[in-house]
Short mmCIF file of C-alpha atoms in Angstrom, two decimals:
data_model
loop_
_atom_site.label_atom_id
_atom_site.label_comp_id
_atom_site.label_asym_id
_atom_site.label_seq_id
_atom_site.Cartn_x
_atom_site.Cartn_y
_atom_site.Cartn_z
CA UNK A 2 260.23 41.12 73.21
CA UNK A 3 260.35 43.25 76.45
CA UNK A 4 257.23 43.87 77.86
CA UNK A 5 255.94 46.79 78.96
CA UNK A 6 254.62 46.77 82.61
CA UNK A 7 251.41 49.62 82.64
CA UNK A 8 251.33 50.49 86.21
CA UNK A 9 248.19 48.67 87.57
CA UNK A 10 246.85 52.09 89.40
CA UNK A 11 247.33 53.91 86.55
CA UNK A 12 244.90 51.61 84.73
CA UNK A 13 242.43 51.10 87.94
CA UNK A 14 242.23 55.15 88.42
CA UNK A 15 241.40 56.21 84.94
CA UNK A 16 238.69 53.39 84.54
CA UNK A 17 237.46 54.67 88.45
CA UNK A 18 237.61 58.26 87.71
CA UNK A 19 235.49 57.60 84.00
CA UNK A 20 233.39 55.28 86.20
CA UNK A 21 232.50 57.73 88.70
CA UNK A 22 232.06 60.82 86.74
CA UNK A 23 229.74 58.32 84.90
CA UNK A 24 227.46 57.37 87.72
CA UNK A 25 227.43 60.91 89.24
CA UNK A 26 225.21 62.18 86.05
CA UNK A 27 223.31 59.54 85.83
CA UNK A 28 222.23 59.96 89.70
CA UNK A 29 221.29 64.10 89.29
CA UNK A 30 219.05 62.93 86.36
CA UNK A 31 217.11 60.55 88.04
CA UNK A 32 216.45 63.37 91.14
CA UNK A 33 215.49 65.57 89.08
CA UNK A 34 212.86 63.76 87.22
CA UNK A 35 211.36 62.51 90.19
CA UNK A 36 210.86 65.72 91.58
CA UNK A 37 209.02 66.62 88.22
CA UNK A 38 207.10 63.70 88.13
CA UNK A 39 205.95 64.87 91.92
CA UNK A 40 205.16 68.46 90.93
CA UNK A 41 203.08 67.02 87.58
CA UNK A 42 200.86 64.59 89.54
CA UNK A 43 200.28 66.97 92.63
CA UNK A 44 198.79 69.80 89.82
CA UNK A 45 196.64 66.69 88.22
CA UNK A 46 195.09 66.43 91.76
CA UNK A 47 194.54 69.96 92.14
CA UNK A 48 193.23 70.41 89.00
CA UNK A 49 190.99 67.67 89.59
CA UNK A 50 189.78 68.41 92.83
CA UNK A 51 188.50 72.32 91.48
CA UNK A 52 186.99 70.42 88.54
CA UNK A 53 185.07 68.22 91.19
CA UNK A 54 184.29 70.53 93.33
CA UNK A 55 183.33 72.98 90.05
CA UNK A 56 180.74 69.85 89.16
CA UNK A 57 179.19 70.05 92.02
CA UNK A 58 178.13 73.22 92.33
CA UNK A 59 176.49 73.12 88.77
CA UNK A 60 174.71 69.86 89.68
CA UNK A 61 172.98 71.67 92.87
CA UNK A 62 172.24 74.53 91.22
CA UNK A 63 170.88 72.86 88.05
CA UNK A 64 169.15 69.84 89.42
CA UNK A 65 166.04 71.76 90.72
CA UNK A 66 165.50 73.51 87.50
CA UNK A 67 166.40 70.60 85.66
CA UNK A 68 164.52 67.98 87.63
CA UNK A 69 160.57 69.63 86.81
CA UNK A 70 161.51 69.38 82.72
CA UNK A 71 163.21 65.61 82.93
CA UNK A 72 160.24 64.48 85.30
CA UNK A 73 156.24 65.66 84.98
CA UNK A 74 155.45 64.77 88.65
CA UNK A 75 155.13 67.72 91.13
CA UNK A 76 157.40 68.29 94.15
CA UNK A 77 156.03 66.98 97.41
CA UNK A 78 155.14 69.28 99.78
CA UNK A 79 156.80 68.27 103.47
CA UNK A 80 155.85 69.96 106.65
CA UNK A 81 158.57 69.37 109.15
CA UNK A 82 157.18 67.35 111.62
CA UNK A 83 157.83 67.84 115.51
CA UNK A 84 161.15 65.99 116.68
CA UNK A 85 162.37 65.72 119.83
CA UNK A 86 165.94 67.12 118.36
CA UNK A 87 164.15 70.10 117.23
CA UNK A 88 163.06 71.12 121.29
CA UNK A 89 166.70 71.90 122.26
CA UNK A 90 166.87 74.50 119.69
CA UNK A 91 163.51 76.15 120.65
CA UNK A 92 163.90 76.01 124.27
CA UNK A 93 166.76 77.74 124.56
CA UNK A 94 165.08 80.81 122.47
CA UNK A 95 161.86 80.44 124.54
CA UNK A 96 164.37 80.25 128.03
CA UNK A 97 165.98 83.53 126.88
CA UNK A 98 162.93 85.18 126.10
CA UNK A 99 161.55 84.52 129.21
CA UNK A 100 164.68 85.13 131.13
CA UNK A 101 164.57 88.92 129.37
CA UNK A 102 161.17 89.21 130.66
CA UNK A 103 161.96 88.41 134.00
CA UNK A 104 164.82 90.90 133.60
CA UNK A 105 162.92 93.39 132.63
CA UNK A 106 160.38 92.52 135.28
CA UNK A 107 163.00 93.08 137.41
CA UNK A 108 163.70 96.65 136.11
CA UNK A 109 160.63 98.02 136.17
CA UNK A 110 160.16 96.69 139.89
CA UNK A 111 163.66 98.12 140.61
CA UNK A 112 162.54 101.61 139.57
CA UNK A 113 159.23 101.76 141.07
CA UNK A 114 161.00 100.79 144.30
CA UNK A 115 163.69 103.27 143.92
CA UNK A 116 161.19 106.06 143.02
CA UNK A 117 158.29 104.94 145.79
CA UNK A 118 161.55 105.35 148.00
CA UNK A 119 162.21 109.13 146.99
CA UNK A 120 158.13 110.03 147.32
CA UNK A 121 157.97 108.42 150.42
CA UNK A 122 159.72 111.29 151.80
CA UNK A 123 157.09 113.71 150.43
CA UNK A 124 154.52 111.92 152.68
CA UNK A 125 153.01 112.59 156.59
CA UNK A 126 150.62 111.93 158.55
CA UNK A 127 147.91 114.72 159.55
CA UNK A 128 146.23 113.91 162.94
CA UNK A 129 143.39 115.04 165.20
CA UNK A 130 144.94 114.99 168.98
CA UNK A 131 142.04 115.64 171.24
CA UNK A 132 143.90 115.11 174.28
CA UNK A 133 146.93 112.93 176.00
CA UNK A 134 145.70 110.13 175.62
CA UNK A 135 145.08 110.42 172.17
CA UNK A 136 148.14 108.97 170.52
CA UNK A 137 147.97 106.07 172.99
CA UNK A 138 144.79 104.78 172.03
CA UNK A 139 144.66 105.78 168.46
CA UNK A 140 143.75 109.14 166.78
CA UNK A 141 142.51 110.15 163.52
CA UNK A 142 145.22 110.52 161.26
CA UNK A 143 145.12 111.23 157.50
CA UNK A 144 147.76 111.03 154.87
CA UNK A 145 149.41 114.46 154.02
CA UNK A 146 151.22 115.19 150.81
CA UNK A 147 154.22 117.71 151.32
CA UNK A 148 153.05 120.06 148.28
CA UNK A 149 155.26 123.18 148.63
CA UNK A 150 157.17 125.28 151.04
CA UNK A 151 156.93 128.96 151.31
CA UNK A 152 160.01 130.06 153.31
CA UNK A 153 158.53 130.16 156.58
CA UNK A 154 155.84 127.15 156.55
CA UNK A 155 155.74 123.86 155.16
CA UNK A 156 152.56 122.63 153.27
CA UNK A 157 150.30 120.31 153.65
CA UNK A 158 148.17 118.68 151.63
CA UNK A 159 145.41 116.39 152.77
CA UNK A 160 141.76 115.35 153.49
CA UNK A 161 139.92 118.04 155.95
CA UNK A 162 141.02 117.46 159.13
CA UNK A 163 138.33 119.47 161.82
CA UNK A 164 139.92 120.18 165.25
CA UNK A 165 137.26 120.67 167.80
CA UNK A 166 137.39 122.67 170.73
CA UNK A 167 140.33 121.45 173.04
CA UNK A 168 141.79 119.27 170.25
CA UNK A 169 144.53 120.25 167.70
CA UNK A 170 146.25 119.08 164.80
CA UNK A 171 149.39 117.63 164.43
CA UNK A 172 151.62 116.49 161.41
CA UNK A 173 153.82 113.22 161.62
CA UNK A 174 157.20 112.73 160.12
CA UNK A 175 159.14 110.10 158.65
CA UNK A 176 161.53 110.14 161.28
CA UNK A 177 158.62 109.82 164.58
CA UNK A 178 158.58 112.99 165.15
CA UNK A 179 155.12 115.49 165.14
CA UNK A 180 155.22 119.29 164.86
CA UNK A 181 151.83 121.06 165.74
CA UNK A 182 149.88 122.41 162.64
CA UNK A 183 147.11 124.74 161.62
CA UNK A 184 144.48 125.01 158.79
CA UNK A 185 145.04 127.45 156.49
CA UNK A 186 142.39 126.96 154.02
CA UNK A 187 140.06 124.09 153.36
CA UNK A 188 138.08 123.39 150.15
CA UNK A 189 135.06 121.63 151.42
CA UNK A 190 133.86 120.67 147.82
CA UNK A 191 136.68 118.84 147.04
CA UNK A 192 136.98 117.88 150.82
CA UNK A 193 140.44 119.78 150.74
CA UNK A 194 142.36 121.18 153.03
CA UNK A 195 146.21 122.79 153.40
CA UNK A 196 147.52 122.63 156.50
CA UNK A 197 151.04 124.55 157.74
CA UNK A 198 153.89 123.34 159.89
CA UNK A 199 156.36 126.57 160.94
CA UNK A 200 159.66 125.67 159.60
CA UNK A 201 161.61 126.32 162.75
CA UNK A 202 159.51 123.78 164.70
CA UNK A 203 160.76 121.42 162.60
CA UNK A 204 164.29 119.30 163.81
CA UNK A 205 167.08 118.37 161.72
CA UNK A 206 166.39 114.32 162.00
CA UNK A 207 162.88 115.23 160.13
CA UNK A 208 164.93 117.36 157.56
CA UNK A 209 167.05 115.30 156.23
CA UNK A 210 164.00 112.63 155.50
CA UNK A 211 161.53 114.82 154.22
CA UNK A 212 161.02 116.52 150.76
CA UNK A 213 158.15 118.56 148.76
CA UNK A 214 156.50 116.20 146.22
CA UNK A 215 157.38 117.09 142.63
CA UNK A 216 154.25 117.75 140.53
CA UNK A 217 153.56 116.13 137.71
CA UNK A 218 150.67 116.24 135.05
CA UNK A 219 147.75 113.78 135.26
CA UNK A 220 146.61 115.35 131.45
CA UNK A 221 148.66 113.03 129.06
CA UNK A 222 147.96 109.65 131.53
CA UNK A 223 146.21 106.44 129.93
CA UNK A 224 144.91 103.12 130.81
CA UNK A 225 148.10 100.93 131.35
CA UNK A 226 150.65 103.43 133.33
CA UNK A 227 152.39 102.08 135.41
CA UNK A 228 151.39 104.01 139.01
CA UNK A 229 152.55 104.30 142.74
CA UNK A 230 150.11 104.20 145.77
CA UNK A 231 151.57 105.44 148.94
CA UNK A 232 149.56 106.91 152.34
CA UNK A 233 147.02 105.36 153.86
CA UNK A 234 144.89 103.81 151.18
CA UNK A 235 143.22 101.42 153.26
CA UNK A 236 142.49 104.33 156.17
CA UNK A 237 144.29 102.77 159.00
CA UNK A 238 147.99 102.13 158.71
CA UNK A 239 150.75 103.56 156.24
CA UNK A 240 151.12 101.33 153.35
CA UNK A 241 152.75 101.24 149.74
CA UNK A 242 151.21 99.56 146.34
CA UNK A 243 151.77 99.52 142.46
CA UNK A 244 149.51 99.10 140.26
CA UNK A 245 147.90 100.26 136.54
CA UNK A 246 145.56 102.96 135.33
CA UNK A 247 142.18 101.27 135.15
CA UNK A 248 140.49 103.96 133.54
CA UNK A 249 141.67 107.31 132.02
CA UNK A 250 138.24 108.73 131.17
CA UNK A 251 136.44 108.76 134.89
CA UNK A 252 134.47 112.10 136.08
CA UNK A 253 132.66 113.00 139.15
CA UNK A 254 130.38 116.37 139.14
CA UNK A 255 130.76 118.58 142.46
CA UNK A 256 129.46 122.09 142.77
CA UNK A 257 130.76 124.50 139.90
CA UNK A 258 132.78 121.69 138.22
CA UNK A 259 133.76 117.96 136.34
CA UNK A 260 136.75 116.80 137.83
CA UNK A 261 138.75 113.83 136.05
CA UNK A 262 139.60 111.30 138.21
CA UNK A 263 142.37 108.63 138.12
CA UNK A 264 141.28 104.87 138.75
CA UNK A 265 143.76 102.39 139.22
CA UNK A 266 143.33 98.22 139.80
CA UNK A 267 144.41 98.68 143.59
CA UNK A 268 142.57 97.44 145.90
CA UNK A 269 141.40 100.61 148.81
CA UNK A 270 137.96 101.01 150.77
CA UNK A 271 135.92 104.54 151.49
CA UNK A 272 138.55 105.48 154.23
CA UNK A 273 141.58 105.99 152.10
CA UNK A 274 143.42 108.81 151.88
CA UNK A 275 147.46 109.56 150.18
CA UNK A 276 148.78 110.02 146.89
CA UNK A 277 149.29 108.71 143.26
CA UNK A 278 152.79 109.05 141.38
CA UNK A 279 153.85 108.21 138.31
CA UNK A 280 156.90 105.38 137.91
CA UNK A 281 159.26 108.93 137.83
CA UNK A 282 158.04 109.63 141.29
CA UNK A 283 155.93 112.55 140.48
CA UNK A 284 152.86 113.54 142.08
CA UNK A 285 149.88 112.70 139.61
CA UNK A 286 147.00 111.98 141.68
CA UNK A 287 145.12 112.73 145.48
CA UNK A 288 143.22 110.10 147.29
CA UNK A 289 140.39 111.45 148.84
CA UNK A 290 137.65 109.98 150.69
CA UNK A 291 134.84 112.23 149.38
CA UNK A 292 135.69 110.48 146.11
CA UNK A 293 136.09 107.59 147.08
CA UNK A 294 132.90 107.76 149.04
CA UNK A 295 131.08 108.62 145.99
CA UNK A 296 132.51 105.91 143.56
CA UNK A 297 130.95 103.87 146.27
CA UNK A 298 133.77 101.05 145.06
CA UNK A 299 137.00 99.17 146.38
CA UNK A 300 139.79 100.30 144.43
CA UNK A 301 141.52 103.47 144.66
CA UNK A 302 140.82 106.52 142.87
CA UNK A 303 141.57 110.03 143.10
CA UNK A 304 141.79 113.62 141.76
CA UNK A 305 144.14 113.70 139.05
CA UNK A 306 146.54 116.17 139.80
CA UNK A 307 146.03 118.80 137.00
CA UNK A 308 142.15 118.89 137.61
CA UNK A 309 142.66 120.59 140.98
CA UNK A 310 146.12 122.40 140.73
CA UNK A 311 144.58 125.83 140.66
CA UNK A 312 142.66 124.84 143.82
CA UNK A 313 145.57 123.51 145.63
CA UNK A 314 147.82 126.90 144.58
CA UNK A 315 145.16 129.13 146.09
CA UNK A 316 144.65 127.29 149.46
CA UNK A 317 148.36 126.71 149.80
CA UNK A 318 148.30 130.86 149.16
CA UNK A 319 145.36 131.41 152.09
CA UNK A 320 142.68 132.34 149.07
CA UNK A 321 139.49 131.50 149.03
CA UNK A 322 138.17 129.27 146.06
CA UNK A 323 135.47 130.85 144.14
CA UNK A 324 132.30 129.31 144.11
CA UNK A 325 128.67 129.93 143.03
CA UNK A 326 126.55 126.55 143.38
CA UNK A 327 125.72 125.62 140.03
CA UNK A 328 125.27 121.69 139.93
CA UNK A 329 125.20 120.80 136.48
CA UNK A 330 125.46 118.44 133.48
CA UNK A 331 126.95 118.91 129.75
CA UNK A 332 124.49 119.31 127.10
CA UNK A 333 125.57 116.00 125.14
CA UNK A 334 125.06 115.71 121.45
CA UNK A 335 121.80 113.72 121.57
CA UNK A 336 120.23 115.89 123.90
CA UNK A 337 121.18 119.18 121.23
CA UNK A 338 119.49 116.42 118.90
CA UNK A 339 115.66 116.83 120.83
CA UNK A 340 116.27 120.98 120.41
CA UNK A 341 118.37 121.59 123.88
CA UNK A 342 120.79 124.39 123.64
CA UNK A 343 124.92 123.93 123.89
CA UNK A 344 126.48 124.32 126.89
CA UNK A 345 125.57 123.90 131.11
CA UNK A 346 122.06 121.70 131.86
CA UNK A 347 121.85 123.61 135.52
CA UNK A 348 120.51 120.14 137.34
CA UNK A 349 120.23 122.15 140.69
CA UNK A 350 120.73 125.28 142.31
CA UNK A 351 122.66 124.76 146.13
CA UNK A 352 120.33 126.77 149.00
CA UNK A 353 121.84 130.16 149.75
CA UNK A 354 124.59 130.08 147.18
CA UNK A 355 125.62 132.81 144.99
CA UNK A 356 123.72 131.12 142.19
CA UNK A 357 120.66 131.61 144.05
CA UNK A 358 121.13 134.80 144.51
CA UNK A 359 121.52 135.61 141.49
CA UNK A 360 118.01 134.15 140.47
CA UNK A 361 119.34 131.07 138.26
CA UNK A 362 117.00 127.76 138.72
CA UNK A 363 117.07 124.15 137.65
CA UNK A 364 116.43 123.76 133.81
CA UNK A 365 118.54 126.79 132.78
CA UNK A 366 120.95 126.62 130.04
CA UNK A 367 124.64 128.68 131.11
CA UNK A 368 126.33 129.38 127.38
CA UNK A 369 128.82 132.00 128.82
CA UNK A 370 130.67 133.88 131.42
CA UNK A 371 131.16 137.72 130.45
CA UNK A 372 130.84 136.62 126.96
CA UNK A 373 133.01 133.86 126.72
CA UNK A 374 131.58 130.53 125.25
CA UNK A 375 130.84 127.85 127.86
CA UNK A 376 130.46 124.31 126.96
CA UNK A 377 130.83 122.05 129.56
CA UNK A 378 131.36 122.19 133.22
CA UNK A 379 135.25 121.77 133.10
CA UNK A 380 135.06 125.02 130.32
CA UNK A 381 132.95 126.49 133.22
CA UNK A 382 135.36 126.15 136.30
CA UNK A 383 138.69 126.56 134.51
CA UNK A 384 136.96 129.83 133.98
CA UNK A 385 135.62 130.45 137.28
CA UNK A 386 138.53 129.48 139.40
CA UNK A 387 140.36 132.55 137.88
CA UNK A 388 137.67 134.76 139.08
CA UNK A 389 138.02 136.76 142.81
CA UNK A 390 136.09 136.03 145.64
CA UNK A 391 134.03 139.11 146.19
CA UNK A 392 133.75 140.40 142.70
CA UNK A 393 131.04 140.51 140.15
CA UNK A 394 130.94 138.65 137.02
CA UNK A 395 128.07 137.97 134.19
CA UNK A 396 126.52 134.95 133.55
CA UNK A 397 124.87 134.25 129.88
CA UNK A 398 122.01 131.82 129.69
CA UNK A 399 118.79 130.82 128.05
CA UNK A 400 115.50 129.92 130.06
CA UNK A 401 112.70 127.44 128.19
CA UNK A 402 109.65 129.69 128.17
CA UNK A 403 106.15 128.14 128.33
CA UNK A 404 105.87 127.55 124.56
CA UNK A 405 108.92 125.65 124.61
CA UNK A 406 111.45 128.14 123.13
CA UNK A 407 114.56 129.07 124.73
CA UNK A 408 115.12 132.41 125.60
CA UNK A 409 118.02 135.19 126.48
CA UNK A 410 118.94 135.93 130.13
CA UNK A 411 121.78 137.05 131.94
CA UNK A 412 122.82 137.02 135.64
CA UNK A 413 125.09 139.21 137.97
CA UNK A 414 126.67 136.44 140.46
CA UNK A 415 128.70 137.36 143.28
CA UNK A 416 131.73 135.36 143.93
CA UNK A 417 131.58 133.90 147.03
CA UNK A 418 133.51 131.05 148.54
CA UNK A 419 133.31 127.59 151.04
CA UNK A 420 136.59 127.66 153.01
CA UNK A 421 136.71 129.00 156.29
CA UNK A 422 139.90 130.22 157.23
CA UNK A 423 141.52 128.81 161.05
#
């Protein structure tokens, strides 16, 4: 028999080419269950970890409500105790409260300075020069408040200043210079006076550091406001304080009036003289030394600004403040309790005053002024300073007769007034 040679390659290719299509399915099987078996355990651990994590949460939020039915005994109070760890957290909170405080310490002291600055400029010096040699060896010098200026004067306010024969008066600016002044009215019961400095004497270097002091209201101020001393509070040199409303609720009784006063915690002596401003830099309050002379103590205290604004607006205008000489006291409710009348105790009558001339004594009750109600002795000057020097008003009051009953009476009373006019 012949045999047939098969080409060997022939044989070898078809066994290669089933061999190889063979292991190339077998190898993209095993791939792709890999990746599945990947993918499958990677969602067990997610699932699980939610599960967990799901647990959890129940178990906290269970346990407590759980725990007091499972076990009778009662939770155990714990107060945290102090640890040192715990001081780092505080301190900082204490630091920055403290640190805001001094901030705000800071502030306030930042203002007043700013604002003592700008009233500073409303402030002189009013001097008795009573000759050369005078401002060499010292002269009497007050603090002056620059209250208003009329066009053709600037305004003074200050303590009385008297020139004597061969003396004068003189007004000291901010910048060294001094302009001569006169008096132009003086109110010798509040120990007053407004004194005038012509315009045109005045040079451009004192100009540009000077200013009229903006009025404020003393009314609506209570213990605790902040307040500015500037002048001469200690009656020698210039000087500059803050301080605090003391007391909001001080009077002193002069002739024909109660005036409320503003006492601060700054130290001052008899002597003082200058003004009071608010932490805005307005003018709230007068130093003067009758008051302060009177109070007999060593802190400052003045007028407050409102009580005596009338006052101030007539002398500044050259018009005499009306005045009659009644010295008196309110009838308080204890002493309308023992069968006194409302209104003015008259305590005493001044010698050769309008009030004496009109026949009123000590011991009479005032209860009006041309039939208006009078109370008190502020009621009676807020009335009174409205009045004109010269004119004729009525007086209503009652007089204790010898059986001890009051009785009507009335009294014509002159206006007169206390200035004198330089």
């Amino acid at each position: 028999m012949e045999e047939k040679n098969i080409p060997r390659e022939d044989i070898d290719g078809e066994k290669g080419q089933e061999a190889y299509s063979f292991l190339q399915e077998v190898i993209k099987d095993e791939t792709v269950s890999r990746r599945r078996l990947k993918v499958g355990i990677l969602r067990l651990l997610g699932c699980g970890a939610i599960f967990g994590a799901a647990a959890s949460v129940v178990f906290c939020a269970f346990t407590p409500w759980i725990e007091p039915h499972v076990n009778n005994n009662p939770k155990q109070v714990e107060i945290p105790k102090d640890e040192e760890e715990d001081q780092p957290d505080k301190e900082p909170e204490e630091e920055e409260k403290k640190k805001s405080e001094k901030d705000d310490y800071r502030q306030v002291l930042q203002t007043l300075n700013t604002e003592s600055i700008k009233a500073k400029r409303s402030i002189v010096s009013v001097s008795r020069i009573p000759d050369k040699e005078a401002k060499e060896k010292g002269s009497e010098s007050k603090a002056g408040i620059l209250i208003a200026d009329n066009g053709k004067e600037l305004l003074i306010l200050s303590d009385i200043v008297t020139a004597k024969e061969g003396e004068h008066i003189e007004v000291g600016f901010p910048d060294g210079s001094s302009c001569a002044a006169i008096e132009k009215m003086r109110d010798s019961n509040l120990g007053l006076g407004v004194y005038a400095v012509l315009r045109d004497n005045i040079n451009k270097a004192a100009w540009s550091q000077i200013k009229t002091a903006e009025i404020g209201s003393s009314n609506s101020i209570k213990n605790g406001d902040t307040v500015i001393i500037l002048g001469r509070p200690y009656g020698v040199d210039e000087a500059s304080g803050y301080g605090v409303v003391t007391m909001d609720e001080e009077y002193i009784e002069l002739s024909d009036g109660c005036f409320k006063l503003i006492s601060t915690n700054i130290a001052g002596n008899d002597k003082g003289s200058g003004a009071i401003f608010n932490r805005r830099g307005q003018l709230i309050g007068v130093i003067s030394q009758l008051v302060l002379e009177k109070e007999g103590n060593q802190r400052i205290v003045g007028y407050g600004i409102s009580e005596i604004k009338r006052s101030i607006e007539l002398l500044s205008n050259g018009s005499g403040i009306p005045y009659t000489g009644i010295c008196g006291m309110d009838v308080t409710e204890e002493l309308e309790e023992k069968g006194m009348p409302q209104g003015i105790y008259v305590k005493e009558v001044e010698p050769d005053s309008p009030a004496m001339a009109a026949g009123i004594q000590s011991g009479d009750i005032i209860v009006g002024i041309d039939g208006q109600n009078i109370i008190s002795m502020s009621n009676y000057r807020s009335i009174l300073v409205h009045k004109i020097v010269g004119t004729q008003f009525k007086l209503q009051g009652l007089r204790q007769g010898t059986g001890g009953e009051y009785v009507d009476i009335d009294f014509n009373v002159t206006v007169g007034s206390r200035i004198k006019v330089k």
